[in-house]
């Protein structure tokens, strides 16, 4: 909001027609290192409840991934003789049979991914006005640059593969510092569905009823320091919080899904990594919607200033206009009204509730950075293409085992 200037000639604004499209501009307030740990821990427990409510979905995703990768005898069964719980493969071995399989699901998945790759297209921007052709060409080049710099030719097929397995691919779009090029640039990342959490009572396929979304992040302490520390005191505080991290220690077998399947909310199973939470929540408060004819750049915006301050500015403009010989109705005044504004608010929290960073969304689209697709979200249920084929795959495997048993018996 621009303060009154005695050198401004209000006459030239009085009869002007701005004719500008309404734009929203919010003054963003950010607070570093909030000490309200009690409120932050309450938020973490809320996120933990949402994450736990997705356990059934994660179990079905693991089952689909196992069938997709060829581990198709790992479903649990009860031995009718002993009552012991064991996998189907173990049960067959105890009966003297070989748990053979012929992975048809993987073949269909590779075929779909091949079709996806062979029919790939480049994203372009279209315009409804011929006069905006230069702008659309510039935006098209910017999108294609972002695709190339983030190697989406590698990320998108993996994202499509996740859609086949679970029906819930997640990507994250942001703006981060790229150390390889020493610049800040647009980034695109695939997010593992096991690490995502959101209010799981959503029903709208467009996700209009999303109120909270976040991610469990495991990274190095140095990465956290380089991202959030602004001075050496911040670095010291962060390293004290993550003093239990055993740098360079790793007791897991690599290139397996064990770490992912054994994920816990508060404690990282990577002893050399630090646990952090990125939480986006839809919040709201009363704010002032303003139309200022004197602000040629942004005549429409939202501010936290109360109406009484705007009334003071209008009194100043009235006084200036009267001194210039204008009638009161000719003087361009600020129009303002209070409305309850909803906005996305982000917090980066440590497991102790210590806030590394918080603030309103910095994006012009005023949303969170996650792109989430939940298919089909029918009555709140989500499943992937693989889940439709599991019963057929089990039938094929059982037929192969029976044929092998019959061949063995006939040979004897």
CSV table of C-alpha atoms in Angstrom, one decimal:
chain,number,residue,atom,x,y,z
A,1,UNK,CA,0.0,0.0,0.0
A,2,UNK,CA,1.5,3.3,-1.1
A,3,UNK,CA,1.7,6.2,1.3
A,4,UNK,CA,0.3,9.6,0.2
A,5,UNK,CA,2.8,11.9,-1.5
A,6,UNK,CA,2.1,15.6,-1.6
A,7,UNK,CA,3.6,15.9,-5.0
A,8,UNK,CA,1.1,13.6,-6.6
A,9,UNK,CA,-1.5,15.3,-8.8
A,10,UNK,CA,-4.7,13.4,-8.0
A,11,UNK,CA,-6.5,15.0,-11.0
A,12,UNK,CA,-4.7,12.8,-13.5
A,13,UNK,CA,-5.9,9.6,-11.6
A,14,UNK,CA,-9.5,10.7,-11.0
A,15,UNK,CA,-10.8,10.2,-14.5
A,16,UNK,CA,-8.4,7.4,-15.5
A,17,UNK,CA,-9.7,3.9,-16.3
A,18,UNK,CA,-7.3,1.3,-15.1
A,19,UNK,CA,-9.1,-1.7,-16.7
A,20,UNK,CA,-6.7,-4.1,-15.2
A,21,UNK,CA,-7.4,-7.7,-14.3
A,22,UNK,CA,-7.7,-8.3,-10.6
A,23,UNK,CA,-4.5,-9.7,-9.1
A,24,UNK,CA,-3.9,-10.9,-5.6
A,25,UNK,CA,-0.8,-9.9,-3.8
A,26,UNK,CA,-0.1,-11.0,-0.2
A,27,UNK,CA,2.6,-9.7,2.1
A,28,UNK,CA,4.3,-12.8,3.2
A,29,UNK,CA,5.4,-13.1,6.8
A,30,UNK,CA,8.0,-15.7,7.6
A,31,UNK,CA,9.4,-16.7,11.0
A,32,UNK,CA,12.6,-18.6,11.4
A,33,UNK,CA,13.2,-20.9,14.3
A,34,UNK,CA,9.9,-20.8,16.0
A,35,UNK,CA,10.1,-22.0,19.6
A,36,UNK,CA,6.4,-23.0,19.9
A,37,UNK,CA,7.4,-26.6,20.2
A,38,UNK,CA,4.1,-27.6,22.0
A,39,UNK,CA,2.0,-26.5,19.0
A,40,UNK,CA,4.5,-28.0,16.6
A,41,UNK,CA,4.4,-31.4,18.4
A,42,UNK,CA,0.6,-31.3,18.3
A,43,UNK,CA,0.8,-30.8,14.5
A,44,UNK,CA,3.3,-33.7,14.2
A,45,UNK,CA,0.9,-36.0,16.1
A,46,UNK,CA,-1.9,-34.9,13.8
A,47,UNK,CA,0.3,-35.8,10.8
A,48,UNK,CA,1.3,-39.1,12.4
A,49,UNK,CA,-2.4,-40.0,12.7
A,50,UNK,CA,-3.0,-39.3,9.0
A,51,UNK,CA,0.1,-41.3,8.1
A,52,UNK,CA,-1.1,-44.2,10.2
A,53,UNK,CA,-4.5,-44.1,8.6
A,54,UNK,CA,-2.8,-44.8,5.2
A,55,UNK,CA,-1.3,-48.1,6.5
A,56,UNK,CA,-3.8,-50.3,4.6
A,57,UNK,CA,-3.0,-48.4,1.4
A,58,UNK,CA,0.7,-48.9,1.9
A,59,UNK,CA,0.3,-52.6,2.6
A,60,UNK,CA,-1.7,-53.1,-0.6
A,61,UNK,CA,1.0,-51.1,-2.5
A,62,UNK,CA,3.7,-53.4,-1.1
A,63,UNK,CA,1.7,-56.4,-2.1
A,64,UNK,CA,1.3,-55.0,-5.6
A,65,UNK,CA,5.0,-54.2,-5.9
A,66,UNK,CA,5.9,-57.7,-4.9
A,67,UNK,CA,3.7,-59.3,-7.5
A,68,UNK,CA,5.0,-56.8,-10.0
A,69,UNK,CA,8.6,-57.6,-9.3
A,70,UNK,CA,8.0,-61.4,-9.2
A,71,UNK,CA,7.7,-62.1,-5.4
A,72,UNK,CA,4.3,-63.8,-5.9
A,73,UNK,CA,4.3,-66.4,-3.1
A,74,UNK,CA,4.7,-64.1,-0.1
A,75,UNK,CA,1.0,-63.9,0.9
A,76,UNK,CA,0.5,-65.2,4.4
A,77,UNK,CA,-1.6,-68.4,5.0
A,78,UNK,CA,-2.4,-70.5,8.0
A,79,UNK,CA,-1.2,-74.1,8.1
A,80,UNK,CA,-4.5,-76.1,8.9
A,81,UNK,CA,-2.5,-78.8,10.7
A,82,UNK,CA,-0.3,-76.7,13.0
A,83,UNK,CA,-2.1,-73.4,12.9
A,84,UNK,CA,1.2,-71.6,12.2
A,85,UNK,CA,1.2,-68.5,9.9
A,86,UNK,CA,3.6,-68.7,7.0
A,87,UNK,CA,4.0,-67.5,3.4
A,88,UNK,CA,2.4,-69.5,0.6
A,89,UNK,CA,5.9,-70.3,-0.7
A,90,UNK,CA,7.0,-71.8,2.6
A,91,UNK,CA,3.7,-73.8,2.8
A,92,UNK,CA,4.3,-75.3,-0.7
A,93,UNK,CA,7.9,-76.2,0.2
A,94,UNK,CA,6.7,-78.0,3.3
A,95,UNK,CA,4.4,-80.1,1.1
A,96,UNK,CA,7.3,-81.0,-1.2
A,97,UNK,CA,6.3,-78.7,-4.0
A,98,UNK,CA,8.3,-76.1,-5.9
A,99,UNK,CA,6.7,-72.5,-5.8
A,100,UNK,CA,7.1,-71.8,-9.5
A,101,UNK,CA,5.7,-68.7,-11.2
A,102,UNK,CA,5.3,-67.0,-14.6
A,103,UNK,CA,5.2,-63.3,-14.2
A,104,UNK,CA,2.5,-62.0,-16.5
A,105,UNK,CA,2.0,-58.8,-14.6
A,106,UNK,CA,5.5,-57.6,-15.2
A,107,UNK,CA,5.2,-58.2,-19.0
A,108,UNK,CA,2.0,-56.2,-19.1
A,109,UNK,CA,3.6,-53.4,-17.1
A,110,UNK,CA,6.6,-53.2,-19.4
A,111,UNK,CA,4.3,-53.1,-22.4
A,112,UNK,CA,2.3,-50.1,-20.9
A,113,UNK,CA,5.6,-48.3,-20.1
A,114,UNK,CA,6.8,-48.9,-23.6
A,115,UNK,CA,3.6,-47.5,-25.0
A,116,UNK,CA,4.0,-44.5,-22.7
A,117,UNK,CA,7.6,-43.9,-23.9
A,118,UNK,CA,6.8,-44.4,-27.6
A,119,UNK,CA,3.9,-41.9,-27.5
A,120,UNK,CA,5.6,-39.2,-25.4
A,121,UNK,CA,5.0,-35.6,-26.4
A,122,UNK,CA,6.5,-32.2,-25.5
A,123,UNK,CA,4.5,-29.8,-23.3
A,124,UNK,CA,3.5,-26.6,-25.0
A,125,UNK,CA,1.6,-23.5,-24.0
A,126,UNK,CA,-1.4,-22.4,-26.1
A,127,UNK,CA,-2.9,-19.0,-26.2
A,128,UNK,CA,-6.4,-17.7,-27.1
A,129,UNK,CA,-5.0,-14.4,-28.4
A,130,UNK,CA,-2.8,-14.1,-31.4
A,131,UNK,CA,-1.1,-11.1,-29.9
A,132,UNK,CA,0.3,-13.4,-27.1
A,133,UNK,CA,2.2,-15.7,-29.5
A,134,UNK,CA,5.6,-14.4,-28.3
A,135,UNK,CA,4.7,-15.0,-24.7
A,136,UNK,CA,3.5,-18.5,-25.3
A,137,UNK,CA,6.7,-19.3,-27.2
A,138,UNK,CA,8.8,-18.1,-24.3
A,139,UNK,CA,6.7,-20.1,-21.7
A,140,UNK,CA,7.0,-23.2,-23.9
A,141,UNK,CA,10.7,-22.9,-24.0
A,142,UNK,CA,10.8,-22.4,-20.2
A,143,UNK,CA,8.7,-25.6,-19.6
A,144,UNK,CA,10.8,-27.6,-22.0
A,145,UNK,CA,14.0,-26.3,-20.3
A,146,UNK,CA,12.6,-27.4,-16.9
A,147,UNK,CA,11.8,-30.8,-18.3
A,148,UNK,CA,15.3,-31.3,-19.7
A,149,UNK,CA,17.1,-29.9,-16.6
A,150,UNK,CA,15.2,-32.2,-14.3
A,151,UNK,CA,15.5,-35.2,-16.7
A,152,UNK,CA,11.8,-35.9,-16.8
A,153,UNK,CA,12.4,-38.5,-19.4
A,154,UNK,CA,13.6,-40.6,-16.5
A,155,UNK,CA,11.2,-39.4,-13.8
A,156,UNK,CA,8.0,-39.6,-15.7
A,157,UNK,CA,8.2,-43.3,-16.7
A,158,UNK,CA,8.9,-44.2,-13.0
A,159,UNK,CA,6.0,-42.0,-12.0
A,160,UNK,CA,3.8,-43.9,-14.5
A,161,UNK,CA,5.1,-47.2,-13.2
A,162,UNK,CA,4.0,-46.1,-9.7
A,163,UNK,CA,0.6,-45.3,-11.1
A,164,UNK,CA,0.4,-48.9,-12.5
A,165,UNK,CA,1.4,-50.4,-9.1
A,166,UNK,CA,-0.4,-48.3,-6.6
A,167,UNK,CA,-2.6,-45.8,-8.4
A,168,UNK,CA,-1.1,-43.0,-6.4
A,169,UNK,CA,1.9,-41.3,-8.0
A,170,UNK,CA,3.3,-38.2,-6.3
A,171,UNK,CA,5.6,-35.5,-7.7
A,172,UNK,CA,6.9,-32.4,-6.0
A,173,UNK,CA,7.6,-29.1,-7.9
A,174,UNK,CA,9.8,-26.5,-6.2
A,175,UNK,CA,12.5,-24.0,-6.5
A,176,UNK,CA,15.8,-24.9,-5.0
A,177,UNK,CA,19.6,-24.2,-5.1
A,178,UNK,CA,21.4,-26.4,-7.6
A,179,UNK,CA,24.9,-26.8,-6.4
A,180,UNK,CA,26.2,-28.4,-9.6
A,181,UNK,CA,25.3,-25.2,-11.5
A,182,UNK,CA,25.5,-22.7,-8.6
A,183,UNK,CA,22.0,-21.3,-9.4
A,184,UNK,CA,18.5,-21.5,-8.0
A,185,UNK,CA,16.2,-23.2,-10.4
A,186,UNK,CA,12.9,-25.2,-10.8
A,187,UNK,CA,13.1,-28.7,-9.5
A,188,UNK,CA,10.9,-31.8,-10.0
A,189,UNK,CA,11.1,-34.9,-7.8
A,190,UNK,CA,9.2,-38.1,-7.5
A,191,UNK,CA,8.0,-38.7,-3.9
A,192,UNK,CA,7.6,-42.2,-2.5
A,193,UNK,CA,4.0,-42.8,-1.4
A,194,UNK,CA,5.2,-44.4,1.8
A,195,UNK,CA,6.6,-41.0,2.9
A,196,UNK,CA,3.6,-38.9,2.0
A,197,UNK,CA,0.7,-38.1,4.3
A,198,UNK,CA,-2.5,-36.1,3.9
A,199,UNK,CA,-6.0,-35.8,5.4
A,200,UNK,CA,-7.2,-39.2,4.3
A,201,UNK,CA,-10.9,-38.4,4.4
A,202,UNK,CA,-10.7,-36.8,0.9
A,203,UNK,CA,-13.4,-37.8,-1.6
A,204,UNK,CA,-13.1,-35.4,-4.4
A,205,UNK,CA,-11.0,-36.8,-7.4
A,206,UNK,CA,-9.8,-33.2,-8.0
A,207,UNK,CA,-8.5,-33.1,-4.4
A,208,UNK,CA,-10.4,-29.9,-3.6
A,209,UNK,CA,-11.0,-31.1,-0.1
A,210,UNK,CA,-7.3,-31.5,0.7
A,211,UNK,CA,-6.5,-29.6,3.9
A,212,UNK,CA,-3.1,-31.0,4.9
A,213,UNK,CA,-0.3,-32.6,3.0
A,214,UNK,CA,3.3,-33.3,3.9
A,215,UNK,CA,6.3,-35.6,3.5
A,216,UNK,CA,8.7,-37.5,5.7
A,217,UNK,CA,12.3,-36.5,4.7
A,218,UNK,CA,15.5,-38.3,5.5
A,219,UNK,CA,18.6,-36.4,4.6
A,220,UNK,CA,22.0,-35.5,5.8
A,221,UNK,CA,22.7,-33.0,8.6
A,222,UNK,CA,24.9,-31.0,6.2
A,223,UNK,CA,22.0,-30.7,3.8
A,224,UNK,CA,19.7,-29.3,6.5
A,225,UNK,CA,22.4,-26.9,7.6
A,226,UNK,CA,23.0,-25.6,4.1
A,227,UNK,CA,19.3,-25.2,3.5
A,228,UNK,CA,18.1,-23.6,6.8
A,229,UNK,CA,21.1,-22.1,8.7
A,230,UNK,CA,21.7,-18.4,8.1
A,231,UNK,CA,24.7,-18.1,10.5
A,232,UNK,CA,27.0,-20.2,12.6
A,233,UNK,CA,24.6,-20.1,15.6
A,234,UNK,CA,21.9,-21.7,13.5
A,235,UNK,CA,24.3,-24.4,12.4
A,236,UNK,CA,25.3,-25.1,16.0
A,237,UNK,CA,21.6,-25.4,17.1
A,238,UNK,CA,20.7,-27.7,14.2
A,239,UNK,CA,23.7,-30.0,14.9
A,240,UNK,CA,22.7,-30.2,18.5
A,241,UNK,CA,19.2,-31.3,17.5
A,242,UNK,CA,20.6,-34.0,15.3
A,243,UNK,CA,23.5,-35.0,17.5
A,244,UNK,CA,22.4,-38.6,17.6
A,245,UNK,CA,22.9,-39.1,13.8
A,246,UNK,CA,25.8,-41.5,13.2
A,247,UNK,CA,27.4,-40.1,10.1
A,248,UNK,CA,28.9,-42.7,7.8
A,249,UNK,CA,27.1,-45.6,9.6
A,250,UNK,CA,24.9,-48.0,7.5
A,251,UNK,CA,23.8,-51.4,8.7
A,252,UNK,CA,21.3,-52.2,6.0
A,253,UNK,CA,21.7,-54.2,2.8
A,254,UNK,CA,21.6,-51.9,-0.1
A,255,UNK,CA,19.3,-51.8,-3.2
A,256,UNK,CA,16.4,-53.5,-1.4
A,257,UNK,CA,13.0,-52.3,-0.3
A,258,UNK,CA,13.6,-53.2,3.4
A,259,UNK,CA,14.2,-49.7,4.5
A,260,UNK,CA,11.1,-48.4,2.8
A,261,UNK,CA,8.8,-51.2,4.1
A,262,UNK,CA,10.1,-50.7,7.7
A,263,UNK,CA,9.5,-47.0,7.7
A,264,UNK,CA,8.6,-45.4,11.0
A,265,UNK,CA,7.1,-41.9,11.4
A,266,UNK,CA,9.3,-40.3,14.0
A,267,UNK,CA,12.5,-42.4,13.9
A,268,UNK,CA,14.6,-42.8,10.8
A,269,UNK,CA,15.8,-46.4,10.1
A,270,UNK,CA,18.8,-44.9,8.4
A,271,UNK,CA,21.1,-44.2,11.3
A,272,UNK,CA,23.3,-41.9,9.2
A,273,UNK,CA,20.3,-39.7,8.1
A,274,UNK,CA,18.4,-36.9,9.9
A,275,UNK,CA,14.6,-37.0,10.0
A,276,UNK,CA,12.7,-33.9,9.0
A,277,UNK,CA,9.0,-33.2,8.2
A,278,UNK,CA,7.7,-30.8,5.5
A,279,UNK,CA,4.1,-30.0,6.4
A,280,UNK,CA,1.7,-27.9,4.4
A,281,UNK,CA,-1.6,-27.0,6.1
A,282,UNK,CA,-4.5,-24.9,4.9
A,283,UNK,CA,-5.0,-22.1,7.5
A,284,UNK,CA,-7.1,-18.9,7.6
A,285,UNK,CA,-7.4,-15.5,9.1
A,286,UNK,CA,-9.2,-12.2,8.6
A,287,UNK,CA,-7.4,-10.0,6.1
A,288,UNK,CA,-8.1,-6.8,4.2
A,289,UNK,CA,-9.0,-6.9,0.4
A,290,UNK,CA,-7.8,-3.6,-1.1
A,291,UNK,CA,-8.4,-1.7,-4.4
A,292,UNK,CA,-6.0,1.2,-4.7
A,293,UNK,CA,-6.4,3.3,-7.9
A,294,UNK,CA,-3.0,5.0,-7.3
A,295,UNK,CA,-1.1,1.7,-7.4
A,296,UNK,CA,-0.7,1.2,-11.1
A,297,UNK,CA,1.3,-2.0,-10.7
A,298,UNK,CA,-1.0,-3.9,-8.3
A,299,UNK,CA,-4.3,-2.1,-7.9
A,300,UNK,CA,-5.9,-5.2,-6.2
A,301,UNK,CA,-4.1,-6.9,-3.4
A,302,UNK,CA,-4.5,-8.4,0.1
A,303,UNK,CA,-2.9,-7.0,3.2
A,304,UNK,CA,-2.9,-7.5,7.0
A,305,UNK,CA,-3.3,-3.8,7.6
A,306,UNK,CA,-6.6,-3.0,9.5
A,307,UNK,CA,-9.3,-0.9,8.1
A,308,UNK,CA,-8.6,2.0,10.4
A,309,UNK,CA,-5.1,2.4,8.8
A,310,UNK,CA,-6.7,2.6,5.4
A,311,UNK,CA,-9.2,5.1,6.7
A,312,UNK,CA,-6.2,7.3,7.8
A,313,UNK,CA,-4.7,7.1,4.3
A,314,UNK,CA,-8.0,8.0,2.7
A,315,UNK,CA,-8.3,11.1,5.0
A,316,UNK,CA,-4.8,12.2,3.8
A,317,UNK,CA,-5.9,11.8,0.2
A,318,UNK,CA,-9.1,13.8,0.8
A,319,UNK,CA,-7.0,16.6,2.4
A,320,UNK,CA,-4.6,16.6,-0.6
A,321,UNK,CA,-7.4,16.5,-3.1
A,322,UNK,CA,-9.2,19.4,-1.5
A,323,UNK,CA,-6.0,21.5,-1.4
A,324,UNK,CA,-5.8,20.9,-5.2
A,325,UNK,CA,-9.3,22.1,-5.7
A,326,UNK,CA,-11.0,18.7,-6.3
A,327,UNK,CA,-14.4,17.7,-5.1
A,328,UNK,CA,-14.6,14.8,-2.7
A,329,UNK,CA,-16.3,12.5,-5.1
A,330,UNK,CA,-13.5,13.1,-7.7
A,331,UNK,CA,-10.7,12.0,-5.3
A,332,UNK,CA,-9.5,8.4,-5.9
A,333,UNK,CA,-9.8,6.7,-2.5
A,334,UNK,CA,-8.8,3.3,-1.4
A,335,UNK,CA,-11.6,0.7,-1.4
A,336,UNK,CA,-11.2,-2.0,1.3
A,337,UNK,CA,-13.2,-4.7,3.0
A,338,UNK,CA,-12.3,-7.5,5.5
A,339,UNK,CA,-12.6,-11.1,4.4
A,340,UNK,CA,-11.6,-14.4,5.9
A,341,UNK,CA,-8.7,-15.6,3.8
A,342,UNK,CA,-7.6,-19.2,3.5
A,343,UNK,CA,-3.9,-19.8,2.6
A,344,UNK,CA,-1.4,-22.6,2.6
A,345,UNK,CA,1.2,-22.5,5.4
A,346,UNK,CA,4.4,-24.6,5.5
A,347,UNK,CA,6.5,-25.8,8.4
A,348,UNK,CA,9.8,-27.7,8.3
A,349,UNK,CA,9.9,-29.5,11.6
A,350,UNK,CA,12.4,-31.7,13.4
A,351,UNK,CA,11.1,-34.7,15.3
A,352,UNK,CA,11.5,-32.7,18.6
A,353,UNK,CA,9.1,-30.0,17.4
A,354,UNK,CA,11.8,-27.5,16.6
A,355,UNK,CA,10.8,-25.4,13.6
A,356,UNK,CA,13.5,-25.0,11.0
A,357,UNK,CA,11.4,-22.7,8.8
A,358,UNK,CA,7.8,-21.6,8.5
A,359,UNK,CA,5.9,-19.2,6.3
A,360,UNK,CA,3.0,-18.8,3.8
A,361,UNK,CA,3.3,-20.4,0.4
A,362,UNK,CA,5.7,-18.4,-1.7
A,363,UNK,CA,4.2,-19.6,-5.0
A,364,UNK,CA,2.1,-17.4,-7.2
A,365,UNK,CA,-0.5,-20.2,-7.6
A,366,UNK,CA,-0.9,-20.0,-3.8
A,367,UNK,CA,-0.9,-23.8,-3.4
A,368,UNK,CA,1.4,-26.4,-2.0
A,369,UNK,CA,4.2,-27.9,-4.2
A,370,UNK,CA,2.9,-31.5,-4.4
A,371,UNK,CA,1.2,-33.0,-7.5
A,372,UNK,CA,-0.9,-35.9,-6.3
A,373,UNK,CA,-3.0,-38.3,-8.4
A,374,UNK,CA,-5.3,-40.7,-6.6
A,375,UNK,CA,-7.0,-43.2,-8.9
A,376,UNK,CA,-9.9,-43.9,-9.0
A,377,UNK,CA,-10.7,-42.4,-5.5
A,378,UNK,CA,-14.1,-44.2,-5.7
A,379,UNK,CA,-15.7,-43.8,-2.3
A,380,UNK,CA,-12.3,-42.9,-1.0
A,381,UNK,CA,-10.6,-46.1,-2.3
A,382,UNK,CA,-7.4,-46.1,-4.4
A,383,UNK,CA,-5.9,-49.0,-6.3
A,384,UNK,CA,-3.5,-49.6,-9.2
A,385,UNK,CA,-3.6,-51.6,-12.4
A,386,UNK,CA,-1.6,-54.4,-10.8
A,387,UNK,CA,-4.3,-55.1,-8.1
A,388,UNK,CA,-6.7,-56.1,-10.9
A,389,UNK,CA,-4.4,-58.8,-12.1
A,390,UNK,CA,-3.3,-60.4,-8.8
A,391,UNK,CA,-6.0,-63.1,-8.8
A,392,UNK,CA,-5.3,-64.1,-12.4
A,393,UNK,CA,-1.6,-64.2,-11.7
A,394,UNK,CA,-2.3,-66.5,-8.7
A,395,UNK,CA,-4.4,-68.8,-10.9
A,396,UNK,CA,-1.6,-69.0,-13.5
A,397,UNK,CA,1.0,-69.8,-10.8
A,398,UNK,CA,-1.1,-72.5,-9.2
A,399,UNK,CA,-1.7,-74.1,-12.6
A,400,UNK,CA,2.1,-74.2,-13.2
A,401,UNK,CA,2.7,-75.8,-9.8
A,402,UNK,CA,0.0,-78.5,-10.5
A,403,UNK,CA,1.4,-79.2,-13.9
A,404,UNK,CA,4.9,-79.6,-12.4
A,405,UNK,CA,3.6,-81.9,-9.8
A,406,UNK,CA,1.7,-84.0,-12.4
A,407,UNK,CA,4.8,-84.3,-14.6
A,408,UNK,CA,6.9,-85.4,-11.6
A,409,UNK,CA,4.4,-88.0,-10.6
A,410,UNK,CA,4.1,-89.3,-14.1
A,411,UNK,CA,7.8,-89.6,-14.5
A,412,UNK,CA,8.0,-91.7,-11.4
